[in-house]
Coordinates of C-alpha atoms in Angstrom, one line a residue:
X529 CA 11.7 9.2 -7.6
X530 CA 10.1 10.4 -4.4
X531 CA 11.8 7.6 -2.4
X532 CA 15.2 8.7 -3.7
X533 CA 14.5 12.3 -2.6
X534 CA 13.5 11.0 0.9
X535 CA 16.7 8.9 1.0
X536 CA 18.8 12.0 0.1
X537 CA 17.0 14.0 2.7
X538 CA 18.4 11.6 5.4
X539 CA 22.0 12.2 4.5
X540 CA 23.9 14.2 7.2
X541 CA 27.4 15.8 7.1
X542 CA 30.2 15.6 9.7
X543 CA 32.0 18.7 8.4
X544 CA 29.5 21.1 6.9
X545 CA 32.0 24.0 6.9
X546 CA 33.6 22.6 3.8
X547 CA 30.5 23.6 1.9
X548 CA 31.8 27.2 2.2
X549 CA 33.9 26.2 -0.9
X550 CA 30.7 25.9 -2.8
X551 CA 30.5 29.6 -3.5
X552 CA 34.1 29.6 -5.0
X553 CA 33.2 26.5 -7.0
X554 CA 30.1 28.2 -8.4
X555 CA 32.0 31.3 -9.4
X556 CA 34.7 29.3 -11.0
X557 CA 32.1 27.2 -12.8
X558 CA 30.3 30.2 -14.2
X559 CA 33.6 31.6 -15.3
X560 CA 34.6 28.4 -17.1
X561 CA 31.2 28.1 -18.8
X562 CA 31.3 31.7 -19.9
X563 CA 34.8 31.3 -21.4
X564 CA 33.8 28.1 -23.3
X565 CA 30.7 29.8 -24.7
X566 CA 32.7 32.9 -25.9
X567 CA 35.4 30.6 -27.3
X568 CA 32.8 29.0 -29.6
X569 CA 31.1 32.2 -30.5
X570 CA 34.3 34.2 -31.3
X571 CA 36.2 31.3 -32.9
X572 CA 37.9 32.2 -36.2
X573 CA 36.8 30.5 -39.4
X574 CA 38.1 27.0 -39.7
X575 CA 40.2 26.5 -42.8
X576 CA 40.9 23.3 -44.6
X577 CA 44.0 21.4 -43.3
X578 CA 44.1 23.7 -40.2
X579 CA 45.4 22.1 -37.0
X580 CA 43.0 24.1 -34.9
X581 CA 41.0 21.8 -32.6
X582 CA 37.2 22.0 -32.9
X583 CA 36.6 20.9 -29.3
X584 CA 40.0 21.4 -27.8
X585 CA 40.4 20.9 -24.0
X586 CA 36.7 22.0 -23.3
X587 CA 35.7 18.6 -21.9
X588 CA 38.7 18.6 -19.6
X589 CA 37.5 21.8 -18.0
X590 CA 33.9 20.5 -17.6
X591 CA 35.2 17.2 -16.2
X592 CA 37.5 19.0 -13.7
X593 CA 34.6 21.2 -12.6
X594 CA 32.4 18.1 -11.8
X595 CA 35.3 16.4 -10.0
X596 CA 35.9 19.4 -7.9
X597 CA 32.3 19.4 -6.8
X598 CA 32.5 15.8 -5.8
X599 CA 35.7 16.6 -3.8
X600 CA 33.8 19.3 -1.9
X601 CA 31.1 16.8 -1.0
X602 CA 33.7 14.2 0.1
X603 CA 35.4 16.8 2.3
X604 CA 32.1 17.5 4.1
X605 CA 32.0 13.9 5.3
X606 CA 28.5 12.6 4.2
X607 CA 26.8 10.0 6.5
X608 CA 23.6 8.0 6.3
X609 CA 21.8 5.7 8.7
X610 CA 22.6 2.1 8.4
X611 CA 20.1 -0.8 8.4
X612 CA 20.2 -4.4 9.4
X613 CA 18.1 -7.3 8.1
X614 CA 15.8 -9.0 10.7
X615 CA 13.5 -11.9 10.3
X616 CA 10.1 -10.9 11.7
X617 CA 7.5 -13.1 13.2
X618 CA 5.1 -14.8 10.8
X619 CA 2.6 -11.9 11.1
X620 CA -0.3 -11.2 8.7
X621 CA -2.3 -8.4 7.3
X622 CA -5.9 -9.5 7.9
X623 CA -8.5 -7.7 5.7
X624 CA -12.1 -8.3 6.7
X625 CA -15.0 -7.1 4.6
X626 CA -18.6 -7.4 6.0
X627 CA -21.9 -7.1 4.2
X628 CA -24.1 -4.5 5.8
X629 CA -27.0 -4.7 3.3
X630 CA -30.7 -5.1 4.4
X631 CA -30.7 -8.9 3.6
X632 CA -28.2 -9.5 6.4
X633 CA -30.9 -8.8 8.9
X634 CA -32.9 -11.8 7.8
X635 CA -33.2 -14.4 10.6
X636 CA -32.8 -17.8 8.9
X637 CA -29.8 -19.1 10.9
X638 CA -31.3 -19.0 14.4
X639 CA -30.2 -15.4 14.8
X640 CA -30.0 -12.7 12.1
X641 CA -27.2 -13.2 9.6
X642 CA -25.7 -10.0 10.8
X643 CA -25.6 -11.2 14.5
X644 CA -24.0 -14.5 13.5
X645 CA -21.4 -12.7 11.4
X646 CA -20.5 -10.2 14.2
X647 CA -20.2 -13.0 16.7
X648 CA -17.8 -15.1 14.6
X649 CA -15.6 -12.1 13.7
X650 CA -15.3 -11.0 17.4
X651 CA -14.5 -14.6 18.4
X652 CA -11.8 -14.8 15.8
X653 CA -10.2 -11.5 16.6
X654 CA -10.2 -12.3 20.3
X655 CA -8.6 -15.7 19.8
X656 CA -4.9 -16.7 19.9
X657 CA -5.2 -17.3 16.2
X658 CA -4.7 -13.6 15.7
X659 CA -1.2 -13.0 17.0
X660 CA 0.3 -9.9 18.5
X661 CA 1.6 -7.8 15.7
X662 CA -1.0 -8.9 13.2
X663 CA -2.6 -5.9 11.5
X664 CA -6.3 -5.6 10.9
X665 CA -8.4 -3.5 8.5
X666 CA -12.1 -3.4 8.0
X667 CA -14.4 -2.7 5.0
X668 CA -18.2 -2.5 5.2
X669 CA -20.0 -2.8 1.9
X670 CA -23.5 -2.8 0.4
X671 CA -24.2 -0.8 -2.7
X672 CA -21.2 1.3 -1.6
X673 CA -18.0 0.3 0.0
X674 CA -16.6 2.1 3.1
X675 CA -13.1 1.7 4.6
X676 CA -13.8 1.8 8.3
X677 CA -10.2 1.7 9.5
X678 CA -6.7 1.3 7.9
X679 CA -4.3 -1.5 8.8
X680 CA -3.5 -1.5 12.5
X681 CA -2.4 -3.9 15.2
X682 CA -4.9 -2.3 17.6
X683 CA -7.6 -5.0 18.2
X684 CA -9.7 -2.9 20.4
X685 CA -10.0 -0.2 17.8
X686 CA -11.0 -2.8 15.2
X687 CA -13.7 -4.2 17.5
X688 CA -15.0 -0.7 18.2
X689 CA -15.2 0.0 14.4
X690 CA -16.9 -3.4 13.9
X691 CA -19.6 -2.7 16.5
X692 CA -20.5 0.6 14.7
X693 CA -21.9 -1.5 11.9
X694 CA -25.5 -2.3 12.8
X695 CA -29.0 -2.5 11.5
X696 CA -31.8 -0.2 12.8
X697 CA -34.0 -1.9 15.3
X698 CA -37.1 -0.3 13.9
X699 CA -36.1 -1.5 10.5
X700 CA -36.3 2.0 9.0
X701 CA -33.3 2.2 6.6
X702 CA -32.4 5.9 6.0
X703 CA -29.3 4.8 4.1
X704 CA -30.8 3.6 0.8
X705 CA -27.5 2.1 -0.3
X706 CA -28.1 -0.7 2.2
X707 CA -31.0 -2.0 0.0
X708 CA -28.5 -3.7 -2.3
X709 CA -25.2 -5.4 -2.4
X710 CA -22.6 -4.5 -5.1
X711 CA -19.5 -6.7 -5.0
X712 CA -17.8 -4.9 -7.9
X713 CA -17.6 -1.7 -5.7
X714 CA -15.8 -3.7 -3.0
X715 CA -13.4 -5.4 -5.4
X716 CA -12.4 -2.1 -6.9
X717 CA -12.2 -0.4 -3.5
X718 CA -9.9 -2.8 -1.6
X719 CA -6.9 -2.6 -4.0
X720 CA -7.1 1.2 -4.1
X721 CA -7.3 1.6 -0.3
X722 CA -4.4 -0.8 0.3
X723 CA -2.2 0.8 -2.4
X724 CA -2.8 4.2 -0.8
X725 CA -1.8 3.0 2.7
X726 CA 1.2 1.2 1.4
X727 CA 2.4 4.3 -0.4
X728 CA 2.0 6.5 2.6
X729 CA 3.6 4.1 5.1
X730 CA 6.5 3.3 2.8
X731 CA 7.3 7.0 2.6
X732 CA 7.0 7.2 6.4
X733 CA 9.5 4.3 6.7
X734 CA 12.0 6.1 4.5
X735 CA 11.6 9.2 6.6
X736 CA 12.0 7.1 9.8
X737 CA 8.6 8.2 11.2
X738 CA 6.9 4.9 10.7
X739 CA 8.0 1.3 11.4
X740 CA 6.4 -0.5 8.5
X741 CA 7.0 -4.1 7.4
X742 CA 5.3 -5.8 4.5
X743 CA 3.4 -8.8 5.7
X744 CA 1.6 -11.6 3.8
X745 CA -2.1 -10.7 3.4
X746 CA -5.4 -12.6 3.6
X747 CA -8.9 -11.4 2.9
X748 CA -12.2 -12.6 4.5
X749 CA -15.5 -11.6 2.9
X750 CA -18.7 -12.2 5.0
X751 CA -22.0 -12.0 3.0
X752 CA -25.2 -13.8 2.1
X753 CA -24.1 -13.5 -1.5
X754 CA -27.1 -11.7 -2.9
X755 CA -26.0 -8.9 -5.3
X756 CA -27.0 -6.7 -8.2
X757 CA -23.8 -7.3 -10.1
X758 CA -24.3 -8.2 -13.8
X759 CA -20.7 -9.5 -14.1
X760 CA -17.6 -9.6 -11.9
X761 CA -15.1 -10.5 -14.7
X762 CA -13.6 -7.0 -15.0
X763 CA -13.3 -6.1 -11.3
X764 CA -12.2 -9.6 -10.4
X765 CA -9.4 -9.5 -13.0
X766 CA -7.9 -6.4 -11.3
X767 CA -8.6 -7.8 -7.8
X768 CA -6.8 -11.1 -8.6
X769 CA -3.7 -9.1 -9.4
X770 CA -3.3 -8.4 -5.7
X771 CA -2.3 -12.1 -5.4
X772 CA -4.0 -12.3 -2.0
X773 CA -6.0 -15.4 -1.2
X774 CA -9.6 -14.5 -0.5
X775 CA -11.8 -16.6 1.8
X776 CA -15.6 -16.1 1.4
X777 CA -18.0 -17.0 4.2
X778 CA -21.6 -17.3 3.0
X779 CA -24.2 -16.8 5.8
X780 CA -27.8 -17.9 5.3
X781 CA -29.8 -20.9 4.1
X782 CA -31.1 -22.0 0.7
X783 CA -34.6 -21.7 2.0
X784 CA -34.0 -18.1 3.1
X785 CA -36.3 -15.8 5.0
X786 CA -38.4 -12.6 4.8
X787 CA -37.9 -9.2 6.5
X788 CA -40.2 -6.2 6.5
X789 CA -38.5 -2.8 6.2
X790 CA -39.3 0.8 5.5
X791 CA -37.3 3.5 3.7
X792 CA -37.8 7.2 3.3
X793 CA -39.0 8.5 0.0
X794 CA -36.2 9.6 -2.4
X795 CA -37.8 13.1 -3.0
X796 CA -39.1 13.6 0.6
X797 CA -36.8 12.0 3.3
X798 CA -39.3 13.0 6.0
X799 CA -42.0 10.7 4.5
X800 CA -41.7 7.0 4.7
X801 CA -42.6 4.7 1.8
X802 CA -45.1 1.8 2.4
X803 CA -43.5 -1.3 4.1
X804 CA -41.4 -3.5 1.8
X805 CA -41.2 -7.3 2.1
X806 CA -37.6 -8.4 1.4
X807 CA -37.2 -12.0 0.6
X808 CA -33.6 -13.3 0.7
X809 CA -31.8 -16.6 0.5
X810 CA -28.1 -17.6 0.4
X811 CA -26.5 -17.2 -3.0
X812 CA -22.9 -18.5 -3.2
X813 CA -22.4 -17.8 -7.0
X814 CA -20.5 -14.5 -6.5
X815 CA -18.7 -15.7 -3.4
X816 CA -17.5 -18.9 -5.1
X817 CA -16.3 -17.0 -8.1
X818 CA -14.2 -14.7 -5.9
X819 CA -12.5 -17.5 -4.1
X820 CA -11.8 -19.4 -7.3
X821 CA -10.1 -16.4 -9.0
X822 CA -8.0 -15.7 -5.9
X823 CA -7.0 -19.2 -4.8
X824 CA -9.0 -19.0 -1.6
X825 CA -11.8 -21.2 -0.2
X826 CA -15.5 -20.9 0.8
X827 CA -17.5 -21.8 3.8
X828 CA -21.2 -21.8 4.4
X829 CA -22.8 -20.8 7.8
X830 CA -26.3 -22.2 7.6
X831 CA -27.2 -22.4 11.3
X832 CA -26.2 -20.6 14.5
X833 CA -23.9 -23.5 15.6
X834 CA -21.8 -23.8 12.4
X835 CA -18.1 -24.5 13.2
X836 CA -16.7 -21.6 11.1
X837 CA -13.9 -20.8 13.5
X838 CA -11.8 -23.9 12.5
X839 CA -12.1 -22.7 8.9
X840 CA -11.0 -19.1 9.7
X841 CA -8.1 -20.3 11.9
X842 CA -6.9 -22.7 9.2
X843 CA -7.0 -19.9 6.6
X844 CA -4.8 -17.8 8.8
X845 CA -2.3 -20.6 9.5
X846 CA -1.8 -21.6 5.9
X847 CA -1.0 -18.0 4.9
X848 CA 1.6 -17.3 7.7
X849 CA 5.3 -17.3 6.7
X850 CA 8.4 -15.5 8.0
X851 CA 9.2 -12.2 6.4
X852 CA 12.5 -10.2 6.2
X853 CA 12.6 -6.5 7.1
X854 CA 15.2 -3.7 7.2
X855 CA 15.5 -2.1 10.6
X856 CA 17.6 1.1 11.3
X857 CA 20.5 0.5 13.6
X858 CA 20.6 4.1 14.9
X859 CA 24.2 4.4 13.7
X860 CA 25.4 6.5 10.8
X861 CA 27.8 5.2 8.3
X862 CA 30.4 7.3 6.5
X863 CA 30.3 7.1 2.7
X864 CA 32.5 10.1 1.8
X865 CA 34.9 7.7 0.2
X866 CA 32.3 7.1 -2.5
X867 CA 32.6 10.7 -3.6
X868 CA 36.4 10.6 -3.3
X869 CA 36.7 7.4 -5.2
X870 CA 34.9 8.6 -8.3
X871 CA 37.2 11.5 -9.1
X872 CA 40.3 9.5 -8.1
X873 CA 39.3 6.7 -10.5
X874 CA 38.7 9.2 -13.3
X875 CA 42.0 10.9 -12.7
X876 CA 44.0 7.6 -12.6
X877 CA 42.2 6.4 -15.8
X878 CA 43.1 9.6 -17.6
X879 CA 46.7 9.3 -16.5
X880 CA 46.8 5.7 -17.8
X881 CA 45.3 6.7 -21.1
X882 CA 47.8 9.5 -21.5
X883 CA 50.7 7.2 -20.6
X884 CA 49.6 4.5 -23.1
X885 CA 49.2 7.1 -25.9
X886 CA 52.6 8.6 -25.3

């Protein structure tokens, strides 16, 4: 309904002075309605075999009033912007979700898992595999999911937002949500965020304020796979409805590693708890389930020299396909004849019916 209202708002008129007849039309309409109501209220009692019409020509007056209104609109000369269909480049919407939980600081792949992840993402974004016009968006998740930036073709902004995701060098985690990974939160968040942006940008396209084209989409999830999820069946069922292939990249080793951290006390943030030893190893169970339900693929990075770039580039290539989009031509098209044709057709039809009956 809102899109129709936006479309109507874009209609312009070449001869708006004809709307001066609207006042006369309204007065006439009120008069006709008043007469019809009084006619029914003051109508004499209907006797048997009487030739008095129950409805009479009432419908003719109402129809004439409606047709007169359409005539006024036609005289005003309505116009609306025209569009043309263009075939866009095979651009993509690339959705990247990165695990920022404590376990990603474990150093079992030469460097920390976080450092390897950041390096591979930066390499991909800076490569020719990401084409001009591709749109990027970033989610960071642990126990909670955060949308770091909406879809945008600004690579520098994406890389800036990516670099803001880091682990404290002193290993004191003031954000307690980083202690755990909760995939269900991410799987619920991504569809809601994308739906919200699509709705806003679609409205902007109708208003002519945003140049928005729907591109094929692909999702990459980088994580070590360790989570506190009991079951992903319900969130995955909703997530799979997006019909977006999701590629999961597991970072870590089956042997794993240990990291020592500290966190503030829950009731006294100024006081640190005793050091915790976090032992973590790669767990592909959740990541494999996500890719299976979405038709994607998985890849494991278990050392600092893993060739994950070929996997990422191949995923982008297999999801690219040309898309069609409507582009405004900047020219307005007259469609006053639509309003004129309707009353003309009705009048001719009534004349034909009258002729046939006579």
